[in-house]
Short mmCIF file of N, CA and C in Angstrom, two decimals:
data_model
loop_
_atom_site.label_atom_id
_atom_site.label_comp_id
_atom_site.label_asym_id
_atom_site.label_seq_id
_atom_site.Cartn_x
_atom_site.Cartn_y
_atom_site.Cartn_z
N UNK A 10 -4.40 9.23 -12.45
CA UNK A 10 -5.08 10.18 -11.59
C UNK A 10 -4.30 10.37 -10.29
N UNK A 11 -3.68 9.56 -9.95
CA UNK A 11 -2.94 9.58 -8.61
C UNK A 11 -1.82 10.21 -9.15
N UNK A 12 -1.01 9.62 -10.05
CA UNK A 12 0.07 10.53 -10.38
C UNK A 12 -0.50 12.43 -10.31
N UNK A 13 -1.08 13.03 -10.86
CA UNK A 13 -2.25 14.58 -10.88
C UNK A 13 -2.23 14.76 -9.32
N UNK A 14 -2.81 13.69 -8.64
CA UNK A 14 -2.55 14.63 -6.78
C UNK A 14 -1.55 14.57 -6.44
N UNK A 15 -1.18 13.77 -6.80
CA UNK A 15 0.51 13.88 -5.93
C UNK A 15 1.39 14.55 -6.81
N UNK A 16 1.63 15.19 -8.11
CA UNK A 16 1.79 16.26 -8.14
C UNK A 16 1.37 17.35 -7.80
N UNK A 17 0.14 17.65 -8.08
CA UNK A 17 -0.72 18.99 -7.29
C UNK A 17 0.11 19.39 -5.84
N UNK A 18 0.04 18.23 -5.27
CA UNK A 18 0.49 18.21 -3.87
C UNK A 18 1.28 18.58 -3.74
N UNK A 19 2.46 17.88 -4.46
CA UNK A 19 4.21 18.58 -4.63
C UNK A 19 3.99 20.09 -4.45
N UNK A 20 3.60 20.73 -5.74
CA UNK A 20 3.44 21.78 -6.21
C UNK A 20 2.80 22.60 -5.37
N UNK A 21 1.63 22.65 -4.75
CA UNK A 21 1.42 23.14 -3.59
C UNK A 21 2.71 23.68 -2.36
N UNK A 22 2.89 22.41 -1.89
CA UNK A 22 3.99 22.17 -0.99
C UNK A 22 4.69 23.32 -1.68
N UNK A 23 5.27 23.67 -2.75
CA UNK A 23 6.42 24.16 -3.12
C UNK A 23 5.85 25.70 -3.19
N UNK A 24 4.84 26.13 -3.54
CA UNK A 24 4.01 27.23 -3.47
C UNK A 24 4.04 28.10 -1.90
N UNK A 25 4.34 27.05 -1.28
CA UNK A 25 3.60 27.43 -0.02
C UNK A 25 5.02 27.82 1.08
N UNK A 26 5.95 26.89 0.54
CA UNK A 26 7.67 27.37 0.80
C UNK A 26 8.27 28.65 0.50
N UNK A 27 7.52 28.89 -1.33
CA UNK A 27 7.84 30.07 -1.83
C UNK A 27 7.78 31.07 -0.70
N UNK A 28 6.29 30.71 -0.89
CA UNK A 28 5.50 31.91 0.12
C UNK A 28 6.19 32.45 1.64
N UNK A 29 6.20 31.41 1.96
CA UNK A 29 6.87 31.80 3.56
C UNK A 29 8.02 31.91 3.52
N UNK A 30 8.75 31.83 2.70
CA UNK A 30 10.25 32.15 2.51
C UNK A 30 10.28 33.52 2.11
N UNK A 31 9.36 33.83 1.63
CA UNK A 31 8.97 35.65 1.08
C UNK A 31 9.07 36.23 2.15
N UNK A 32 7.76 35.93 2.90
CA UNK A 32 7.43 36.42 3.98
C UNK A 32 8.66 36.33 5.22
N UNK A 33 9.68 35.34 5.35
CA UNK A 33 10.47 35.40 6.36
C UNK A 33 11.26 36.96 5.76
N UNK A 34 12.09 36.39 4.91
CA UNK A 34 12.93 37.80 4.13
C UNK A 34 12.55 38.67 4.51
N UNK A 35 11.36 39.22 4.41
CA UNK A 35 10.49 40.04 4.18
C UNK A 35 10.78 41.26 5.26
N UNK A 36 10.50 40.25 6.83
CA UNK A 36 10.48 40.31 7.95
C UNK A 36 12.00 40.55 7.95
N UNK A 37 12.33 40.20 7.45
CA UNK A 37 14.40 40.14 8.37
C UNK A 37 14.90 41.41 7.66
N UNK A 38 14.53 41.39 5.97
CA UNK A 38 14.57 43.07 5.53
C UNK A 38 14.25 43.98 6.78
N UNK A 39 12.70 44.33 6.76
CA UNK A 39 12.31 45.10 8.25
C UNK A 39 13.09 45.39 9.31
N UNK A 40 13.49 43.96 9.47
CA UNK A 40 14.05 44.04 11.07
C UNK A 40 15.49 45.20 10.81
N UNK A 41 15.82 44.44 9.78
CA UNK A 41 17.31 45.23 9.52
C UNK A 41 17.17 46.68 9.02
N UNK A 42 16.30 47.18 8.61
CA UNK A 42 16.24 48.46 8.39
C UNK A 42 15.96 49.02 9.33
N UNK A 43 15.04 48.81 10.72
CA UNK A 43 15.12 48.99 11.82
C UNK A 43 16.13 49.34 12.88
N UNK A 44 16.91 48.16 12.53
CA UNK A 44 18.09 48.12 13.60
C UNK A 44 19.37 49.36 12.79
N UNK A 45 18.84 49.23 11.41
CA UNK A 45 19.76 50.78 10.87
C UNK A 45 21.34 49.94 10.59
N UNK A 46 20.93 48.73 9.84
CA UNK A 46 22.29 47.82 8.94
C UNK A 46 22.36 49.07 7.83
N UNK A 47 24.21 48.46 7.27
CA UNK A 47 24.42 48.98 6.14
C UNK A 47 23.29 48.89 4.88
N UNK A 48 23.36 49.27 4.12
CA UNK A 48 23.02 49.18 2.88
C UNK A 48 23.56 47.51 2.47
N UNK A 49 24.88 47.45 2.66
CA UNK A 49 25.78 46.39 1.92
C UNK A 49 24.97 45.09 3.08
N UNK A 50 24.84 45.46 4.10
CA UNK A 50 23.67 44.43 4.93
C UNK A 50 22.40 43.91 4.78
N UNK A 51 21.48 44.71 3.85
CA UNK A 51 20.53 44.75 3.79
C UNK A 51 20.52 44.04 2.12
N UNK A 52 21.78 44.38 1.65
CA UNK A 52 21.60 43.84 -0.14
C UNK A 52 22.22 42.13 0.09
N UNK A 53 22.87 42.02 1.52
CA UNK A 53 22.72 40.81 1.41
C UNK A 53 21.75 39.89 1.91
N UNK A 54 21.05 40.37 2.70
CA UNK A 54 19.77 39.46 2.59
C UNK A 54 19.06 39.70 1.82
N UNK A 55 18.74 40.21 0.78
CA UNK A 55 18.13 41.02 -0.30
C UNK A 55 19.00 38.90 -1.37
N UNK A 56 19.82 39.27 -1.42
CA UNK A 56 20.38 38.44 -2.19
C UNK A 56 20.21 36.87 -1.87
N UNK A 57 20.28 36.36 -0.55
CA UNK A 57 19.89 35.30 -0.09
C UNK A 57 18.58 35.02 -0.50
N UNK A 58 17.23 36.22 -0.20
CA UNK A 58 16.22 36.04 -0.52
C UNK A 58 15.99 35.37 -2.24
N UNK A 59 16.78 36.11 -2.77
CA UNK A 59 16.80 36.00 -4.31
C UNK A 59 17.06 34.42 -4.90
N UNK A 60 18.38 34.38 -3.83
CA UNK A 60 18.65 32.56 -4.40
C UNK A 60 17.87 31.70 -3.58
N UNK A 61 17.49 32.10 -2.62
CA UNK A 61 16.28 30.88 -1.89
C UNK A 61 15.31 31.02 -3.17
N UNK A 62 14.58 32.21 -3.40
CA UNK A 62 13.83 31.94 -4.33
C UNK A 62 13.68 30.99 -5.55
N UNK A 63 14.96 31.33 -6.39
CA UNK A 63 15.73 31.10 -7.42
C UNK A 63 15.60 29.32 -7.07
N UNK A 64 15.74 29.17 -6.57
CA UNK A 64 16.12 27.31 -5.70
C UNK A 64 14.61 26.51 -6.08
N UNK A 65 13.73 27.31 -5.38
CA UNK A 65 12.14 26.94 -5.16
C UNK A 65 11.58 27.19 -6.94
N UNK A 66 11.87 28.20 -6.87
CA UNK A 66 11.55 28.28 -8.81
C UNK A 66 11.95 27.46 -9.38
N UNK A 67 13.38 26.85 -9.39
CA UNK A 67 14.12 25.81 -10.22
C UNK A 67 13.15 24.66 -9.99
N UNK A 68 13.15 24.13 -8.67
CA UNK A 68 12.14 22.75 -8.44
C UNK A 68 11.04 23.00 -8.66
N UNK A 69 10.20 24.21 -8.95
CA UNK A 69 8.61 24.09 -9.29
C UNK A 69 8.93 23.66 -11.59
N UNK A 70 10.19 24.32 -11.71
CA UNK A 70 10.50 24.24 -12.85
C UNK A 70 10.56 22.82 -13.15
N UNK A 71 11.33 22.19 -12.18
CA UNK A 71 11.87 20.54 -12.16
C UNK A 71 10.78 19.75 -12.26
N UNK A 72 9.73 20.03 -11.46
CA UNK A 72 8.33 19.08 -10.91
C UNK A 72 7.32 19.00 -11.85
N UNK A 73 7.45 20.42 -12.87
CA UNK A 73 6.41 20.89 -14.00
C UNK A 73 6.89 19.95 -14.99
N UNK A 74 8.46 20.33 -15.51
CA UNK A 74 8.79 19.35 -16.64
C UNK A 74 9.10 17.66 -16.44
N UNK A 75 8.57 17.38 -15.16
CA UNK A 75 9.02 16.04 -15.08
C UNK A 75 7.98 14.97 -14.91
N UNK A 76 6.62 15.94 -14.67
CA UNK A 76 5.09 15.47 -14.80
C UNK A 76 4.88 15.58 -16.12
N UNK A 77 5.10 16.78 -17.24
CA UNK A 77 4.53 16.86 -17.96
C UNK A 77 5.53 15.80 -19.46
N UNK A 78 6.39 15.39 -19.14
CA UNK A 78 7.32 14.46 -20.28
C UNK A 78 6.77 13.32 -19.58
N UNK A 79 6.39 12.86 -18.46
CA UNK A 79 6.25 11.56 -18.21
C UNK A 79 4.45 11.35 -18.65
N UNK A 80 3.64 12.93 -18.98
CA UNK A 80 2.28 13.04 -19.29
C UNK A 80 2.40 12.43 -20.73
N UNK A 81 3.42 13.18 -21.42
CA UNK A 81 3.66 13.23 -22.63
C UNK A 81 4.03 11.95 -23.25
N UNK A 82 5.25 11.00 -23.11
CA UNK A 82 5.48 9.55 -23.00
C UNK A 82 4.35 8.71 -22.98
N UNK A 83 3.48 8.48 -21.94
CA UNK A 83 2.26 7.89 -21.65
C UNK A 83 1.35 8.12 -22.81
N UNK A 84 1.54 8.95 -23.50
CA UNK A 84 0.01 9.34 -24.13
C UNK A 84 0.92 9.53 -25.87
N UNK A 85 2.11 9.32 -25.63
CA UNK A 85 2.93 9.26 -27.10
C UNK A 85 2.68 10.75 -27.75
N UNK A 86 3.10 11.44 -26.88
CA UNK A 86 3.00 12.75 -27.98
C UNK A 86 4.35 13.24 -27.94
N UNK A 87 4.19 14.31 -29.04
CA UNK A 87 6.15 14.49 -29.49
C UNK A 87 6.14 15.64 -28.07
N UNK A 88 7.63 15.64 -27.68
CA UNK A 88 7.96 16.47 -26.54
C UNK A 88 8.91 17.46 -27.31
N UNK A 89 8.80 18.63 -27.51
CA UNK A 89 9.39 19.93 -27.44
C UNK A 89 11.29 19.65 -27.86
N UNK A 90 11.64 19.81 -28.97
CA UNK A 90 13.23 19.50 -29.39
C UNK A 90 14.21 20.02 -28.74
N UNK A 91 14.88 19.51 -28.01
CA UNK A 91 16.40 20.54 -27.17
C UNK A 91 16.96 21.11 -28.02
N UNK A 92 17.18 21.49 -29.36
CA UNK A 92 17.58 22.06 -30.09
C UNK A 92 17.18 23.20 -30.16
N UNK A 93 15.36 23.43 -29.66
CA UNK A 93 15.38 24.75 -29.67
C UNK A 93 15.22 25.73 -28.11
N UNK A 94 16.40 26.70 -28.69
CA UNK A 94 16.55 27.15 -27.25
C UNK A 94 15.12 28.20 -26.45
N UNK A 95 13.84 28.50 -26.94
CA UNK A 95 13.65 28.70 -26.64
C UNK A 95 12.39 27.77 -25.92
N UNK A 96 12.78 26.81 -25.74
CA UNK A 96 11.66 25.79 -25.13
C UNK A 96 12.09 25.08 -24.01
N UNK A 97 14.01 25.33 -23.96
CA UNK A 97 14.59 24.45 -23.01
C UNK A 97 14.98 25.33 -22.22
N UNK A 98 15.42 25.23 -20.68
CA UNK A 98 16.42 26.31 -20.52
C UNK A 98 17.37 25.58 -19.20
N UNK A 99 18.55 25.72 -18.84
CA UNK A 99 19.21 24.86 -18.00
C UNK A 99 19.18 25.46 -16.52
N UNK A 100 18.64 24.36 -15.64
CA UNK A 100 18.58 24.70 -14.10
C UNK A 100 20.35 25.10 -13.61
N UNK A 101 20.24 26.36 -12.47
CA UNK A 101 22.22 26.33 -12.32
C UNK A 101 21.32 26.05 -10.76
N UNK A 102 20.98 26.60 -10.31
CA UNK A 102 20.93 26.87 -8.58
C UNK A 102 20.76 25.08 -8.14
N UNK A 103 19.80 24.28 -8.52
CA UNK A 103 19.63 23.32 -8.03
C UNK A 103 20.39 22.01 -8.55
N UNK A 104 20.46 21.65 -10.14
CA UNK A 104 20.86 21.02 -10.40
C UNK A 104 21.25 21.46 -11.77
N UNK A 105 22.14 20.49 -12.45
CA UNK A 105 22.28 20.70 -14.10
C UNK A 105 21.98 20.16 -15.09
N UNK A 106 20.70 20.21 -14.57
CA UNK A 106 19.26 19.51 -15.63
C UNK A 106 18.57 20.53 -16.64
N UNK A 107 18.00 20.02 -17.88
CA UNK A 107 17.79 21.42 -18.73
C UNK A 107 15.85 21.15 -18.15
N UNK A 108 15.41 22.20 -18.30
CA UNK A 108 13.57 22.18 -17.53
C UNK A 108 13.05 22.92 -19.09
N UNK A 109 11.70 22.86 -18.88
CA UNK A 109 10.89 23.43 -20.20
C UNK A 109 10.57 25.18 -19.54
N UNK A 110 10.66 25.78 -20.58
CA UNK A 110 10.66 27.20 -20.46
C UNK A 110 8.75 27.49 -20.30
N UNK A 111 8.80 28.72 -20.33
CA UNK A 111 6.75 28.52 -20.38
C UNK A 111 6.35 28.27 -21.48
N UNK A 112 7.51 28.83 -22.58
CA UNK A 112 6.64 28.38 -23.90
C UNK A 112 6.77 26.99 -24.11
N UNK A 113 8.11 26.46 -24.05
CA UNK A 113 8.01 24.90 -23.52
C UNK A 113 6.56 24.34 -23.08
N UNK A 114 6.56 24.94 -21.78
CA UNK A 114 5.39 24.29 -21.24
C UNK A 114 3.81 24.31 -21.76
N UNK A 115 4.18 25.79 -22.49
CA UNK A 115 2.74 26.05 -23.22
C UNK A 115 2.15 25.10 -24.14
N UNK A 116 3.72 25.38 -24.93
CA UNK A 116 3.32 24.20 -26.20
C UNK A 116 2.67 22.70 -26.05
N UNK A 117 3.54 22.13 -24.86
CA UNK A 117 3.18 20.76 -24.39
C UNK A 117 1.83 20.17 -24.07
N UNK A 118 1.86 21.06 -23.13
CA UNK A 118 -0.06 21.09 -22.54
C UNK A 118 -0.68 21.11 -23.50
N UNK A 119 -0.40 22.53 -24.54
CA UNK A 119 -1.39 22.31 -25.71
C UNK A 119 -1.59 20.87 -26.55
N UNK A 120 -0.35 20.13 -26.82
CA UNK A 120 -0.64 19.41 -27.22
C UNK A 120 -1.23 17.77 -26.58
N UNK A 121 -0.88 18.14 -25.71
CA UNK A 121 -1.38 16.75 -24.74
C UNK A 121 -3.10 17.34 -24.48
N UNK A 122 -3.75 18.43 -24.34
CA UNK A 122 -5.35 18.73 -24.29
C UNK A 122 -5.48 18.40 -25.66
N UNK A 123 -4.72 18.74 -27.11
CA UNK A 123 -5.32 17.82 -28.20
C UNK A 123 -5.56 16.66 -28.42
N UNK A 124 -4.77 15.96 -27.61
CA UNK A 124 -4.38 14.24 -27.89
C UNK A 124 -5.87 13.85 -26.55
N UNK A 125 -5.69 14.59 -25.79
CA UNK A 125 -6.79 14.11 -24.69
C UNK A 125 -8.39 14.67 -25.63
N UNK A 126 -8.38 15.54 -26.40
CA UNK A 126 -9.61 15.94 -27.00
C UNK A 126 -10.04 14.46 -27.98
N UNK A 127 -8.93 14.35 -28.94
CA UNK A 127 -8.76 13.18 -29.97
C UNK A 127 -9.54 11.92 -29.17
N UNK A 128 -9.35 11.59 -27.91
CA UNK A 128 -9.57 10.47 -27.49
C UNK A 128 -10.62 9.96 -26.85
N UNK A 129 -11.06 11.14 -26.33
CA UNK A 129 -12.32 12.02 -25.62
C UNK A 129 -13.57 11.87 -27.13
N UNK A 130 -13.49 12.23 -27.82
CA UNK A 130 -14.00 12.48 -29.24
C UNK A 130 -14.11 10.60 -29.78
N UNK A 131 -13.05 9.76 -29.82
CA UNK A 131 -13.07 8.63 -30.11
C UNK A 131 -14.32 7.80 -29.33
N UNK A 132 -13.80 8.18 -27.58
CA UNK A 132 -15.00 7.08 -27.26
C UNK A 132 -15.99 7.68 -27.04
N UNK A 133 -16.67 8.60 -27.85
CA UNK A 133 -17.90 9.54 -27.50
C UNK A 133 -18.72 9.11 -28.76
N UNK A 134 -17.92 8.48 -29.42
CA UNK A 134 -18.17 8.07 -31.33
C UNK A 134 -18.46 6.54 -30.88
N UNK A 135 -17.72 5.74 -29.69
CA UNK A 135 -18.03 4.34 -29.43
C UNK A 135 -19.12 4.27 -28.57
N UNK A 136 -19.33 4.92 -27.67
CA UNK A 136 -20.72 5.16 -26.57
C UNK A 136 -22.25 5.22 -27.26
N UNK A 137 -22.27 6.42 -28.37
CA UNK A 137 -23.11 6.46 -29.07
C UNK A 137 -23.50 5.44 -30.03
N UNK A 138 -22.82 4.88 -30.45
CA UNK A 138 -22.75 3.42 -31.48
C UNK A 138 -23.54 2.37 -30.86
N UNK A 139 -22.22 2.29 -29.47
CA UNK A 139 -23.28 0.85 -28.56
C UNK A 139 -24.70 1.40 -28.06
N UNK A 140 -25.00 2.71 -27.78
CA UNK A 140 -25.98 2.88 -27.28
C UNK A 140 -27.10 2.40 -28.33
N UNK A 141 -27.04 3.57 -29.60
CA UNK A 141 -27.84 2.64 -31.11
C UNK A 141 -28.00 1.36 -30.67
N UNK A 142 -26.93 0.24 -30.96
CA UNK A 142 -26.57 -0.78 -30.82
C UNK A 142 -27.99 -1.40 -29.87
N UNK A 143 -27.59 -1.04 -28.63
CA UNK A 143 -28.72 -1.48 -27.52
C UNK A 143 -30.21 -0.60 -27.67
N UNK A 144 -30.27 0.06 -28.22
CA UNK A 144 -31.37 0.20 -28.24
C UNK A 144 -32.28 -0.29 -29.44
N UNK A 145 -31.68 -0.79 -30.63
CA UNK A 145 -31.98 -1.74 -31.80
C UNK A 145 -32.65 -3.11 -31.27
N UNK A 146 -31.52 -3.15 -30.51
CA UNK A 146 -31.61 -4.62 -29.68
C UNK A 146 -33.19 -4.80 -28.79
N UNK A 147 -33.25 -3.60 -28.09
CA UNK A 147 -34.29 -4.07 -27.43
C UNK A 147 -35.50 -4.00 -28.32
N UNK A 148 -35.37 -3.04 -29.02
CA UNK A 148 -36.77 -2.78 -29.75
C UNK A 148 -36.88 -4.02 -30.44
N UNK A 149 -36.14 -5.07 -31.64
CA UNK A 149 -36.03 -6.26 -31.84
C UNK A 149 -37.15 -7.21 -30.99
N UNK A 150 -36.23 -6.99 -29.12
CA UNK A 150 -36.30 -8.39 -28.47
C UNK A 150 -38.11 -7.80 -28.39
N UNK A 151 -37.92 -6.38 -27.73
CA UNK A 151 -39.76 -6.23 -27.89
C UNK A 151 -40.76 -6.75 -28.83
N UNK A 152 -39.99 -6.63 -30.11
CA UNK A 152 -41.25 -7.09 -31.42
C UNK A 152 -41.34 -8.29 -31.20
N UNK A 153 -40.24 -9.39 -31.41
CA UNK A 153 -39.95 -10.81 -30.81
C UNK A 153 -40.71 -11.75 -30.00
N UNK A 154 -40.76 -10.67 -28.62
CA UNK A 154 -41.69 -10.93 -28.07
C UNK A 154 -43.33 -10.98 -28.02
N UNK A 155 -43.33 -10.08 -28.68
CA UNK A 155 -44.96 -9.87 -29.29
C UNK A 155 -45.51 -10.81 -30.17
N UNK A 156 -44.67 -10.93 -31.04
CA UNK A 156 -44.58 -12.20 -32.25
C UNK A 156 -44.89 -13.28 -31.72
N UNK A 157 -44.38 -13.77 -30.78
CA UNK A 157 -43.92 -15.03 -30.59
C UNK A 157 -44.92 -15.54 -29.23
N UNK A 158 -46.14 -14.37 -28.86
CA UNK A 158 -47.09 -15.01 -28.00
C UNK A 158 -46.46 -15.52 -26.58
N UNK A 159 -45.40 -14.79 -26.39
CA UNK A 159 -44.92 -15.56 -24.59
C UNK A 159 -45.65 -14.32 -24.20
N UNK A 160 -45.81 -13.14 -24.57
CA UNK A 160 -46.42 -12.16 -23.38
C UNK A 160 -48.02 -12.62 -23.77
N UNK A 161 -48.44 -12.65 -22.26
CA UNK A 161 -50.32 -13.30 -22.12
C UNK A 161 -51.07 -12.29 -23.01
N UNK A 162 -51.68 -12.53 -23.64
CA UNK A 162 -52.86 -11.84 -24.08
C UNK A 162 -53.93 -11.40 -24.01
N UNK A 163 -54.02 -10.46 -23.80
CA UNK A 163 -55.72 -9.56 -23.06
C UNK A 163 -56.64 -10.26 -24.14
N UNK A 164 -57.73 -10.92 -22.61
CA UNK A 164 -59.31 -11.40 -23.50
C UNK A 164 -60.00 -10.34 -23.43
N UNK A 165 -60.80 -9.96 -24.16
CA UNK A 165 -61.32 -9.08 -23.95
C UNK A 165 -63.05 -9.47 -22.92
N UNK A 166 -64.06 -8.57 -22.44
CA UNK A 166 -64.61 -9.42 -21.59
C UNK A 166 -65.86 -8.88 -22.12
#
């Protein structure tokens, strides 16, 4: 569970970089169309914007596939084959690590909410059992008790 916030958190954080990194560009586009830059001025912050982006995408890419194989490991489910290319795809801007694509990611999740359903389903089959279980029990210790004259007995008057 702690591992889940402190990703969330990451991910946030990285959401929120996106964002204001948009928004700076955004602003410096403006400014420069303002001040009446070239074209060839304006396509280069146009382009900076693109690989800042590109950077922040790679690590939301990095943070997704590196929670969800260490989700996957933990809970023993098969992880997505590098063989197929459309599940892997290789980070260039940040590092030269291969990340899971969305269908990658689709697939994964899907199967880790099955394995979490499977297990979910297991102790829902053990809860109900012991509950039977204890409630056999008491009805037992109730008759038991009745039987066996420790509870006082109404005289009648």
């Amino acid at each position: 569970m702690i591992d889940y916030i402190r990703y969330r958190r990451k991910l946030s954080k990285l959401f929120k970089q996106r964002k204001s990194i948009g928004n700076l560009y955004a602003c410096e586009i403006r400014k420069a169309r303002k001040e009446g830059k070239t074209r060839e001025g304006i396509e280069t912050i146009e382009a900076e914007a693109h690989f800042e982006r590109q950077m922040i995408d790679e690590e939301i890419s990095i943070l997704v596939t590196d929670y969800l194989l260490m989700s996957a490991n933990q809970r023993f489910v098969p992880i997505p084959s590098h063989n197929e290319d459309s599940m892997w795809e290789r980070c260039d801007a940040v590092s030269n690590r291969y990340v899971l694509t969305n269908e990658g990611i689709s697939k994964l999740r899907t199967s880790l909410r099955s394995e979490k359903k499977e297990r979910n389903e297991m102790v829902l089959k053990i809860l109900a059992a012991i509950t039977g279980i204890i409630g056999a029990a008491t009805g037992l210790f109730a008759v038991w008790l009745k039987t066996t004259s420790l509870l006082p007995r109404v005289l009648p008057y």
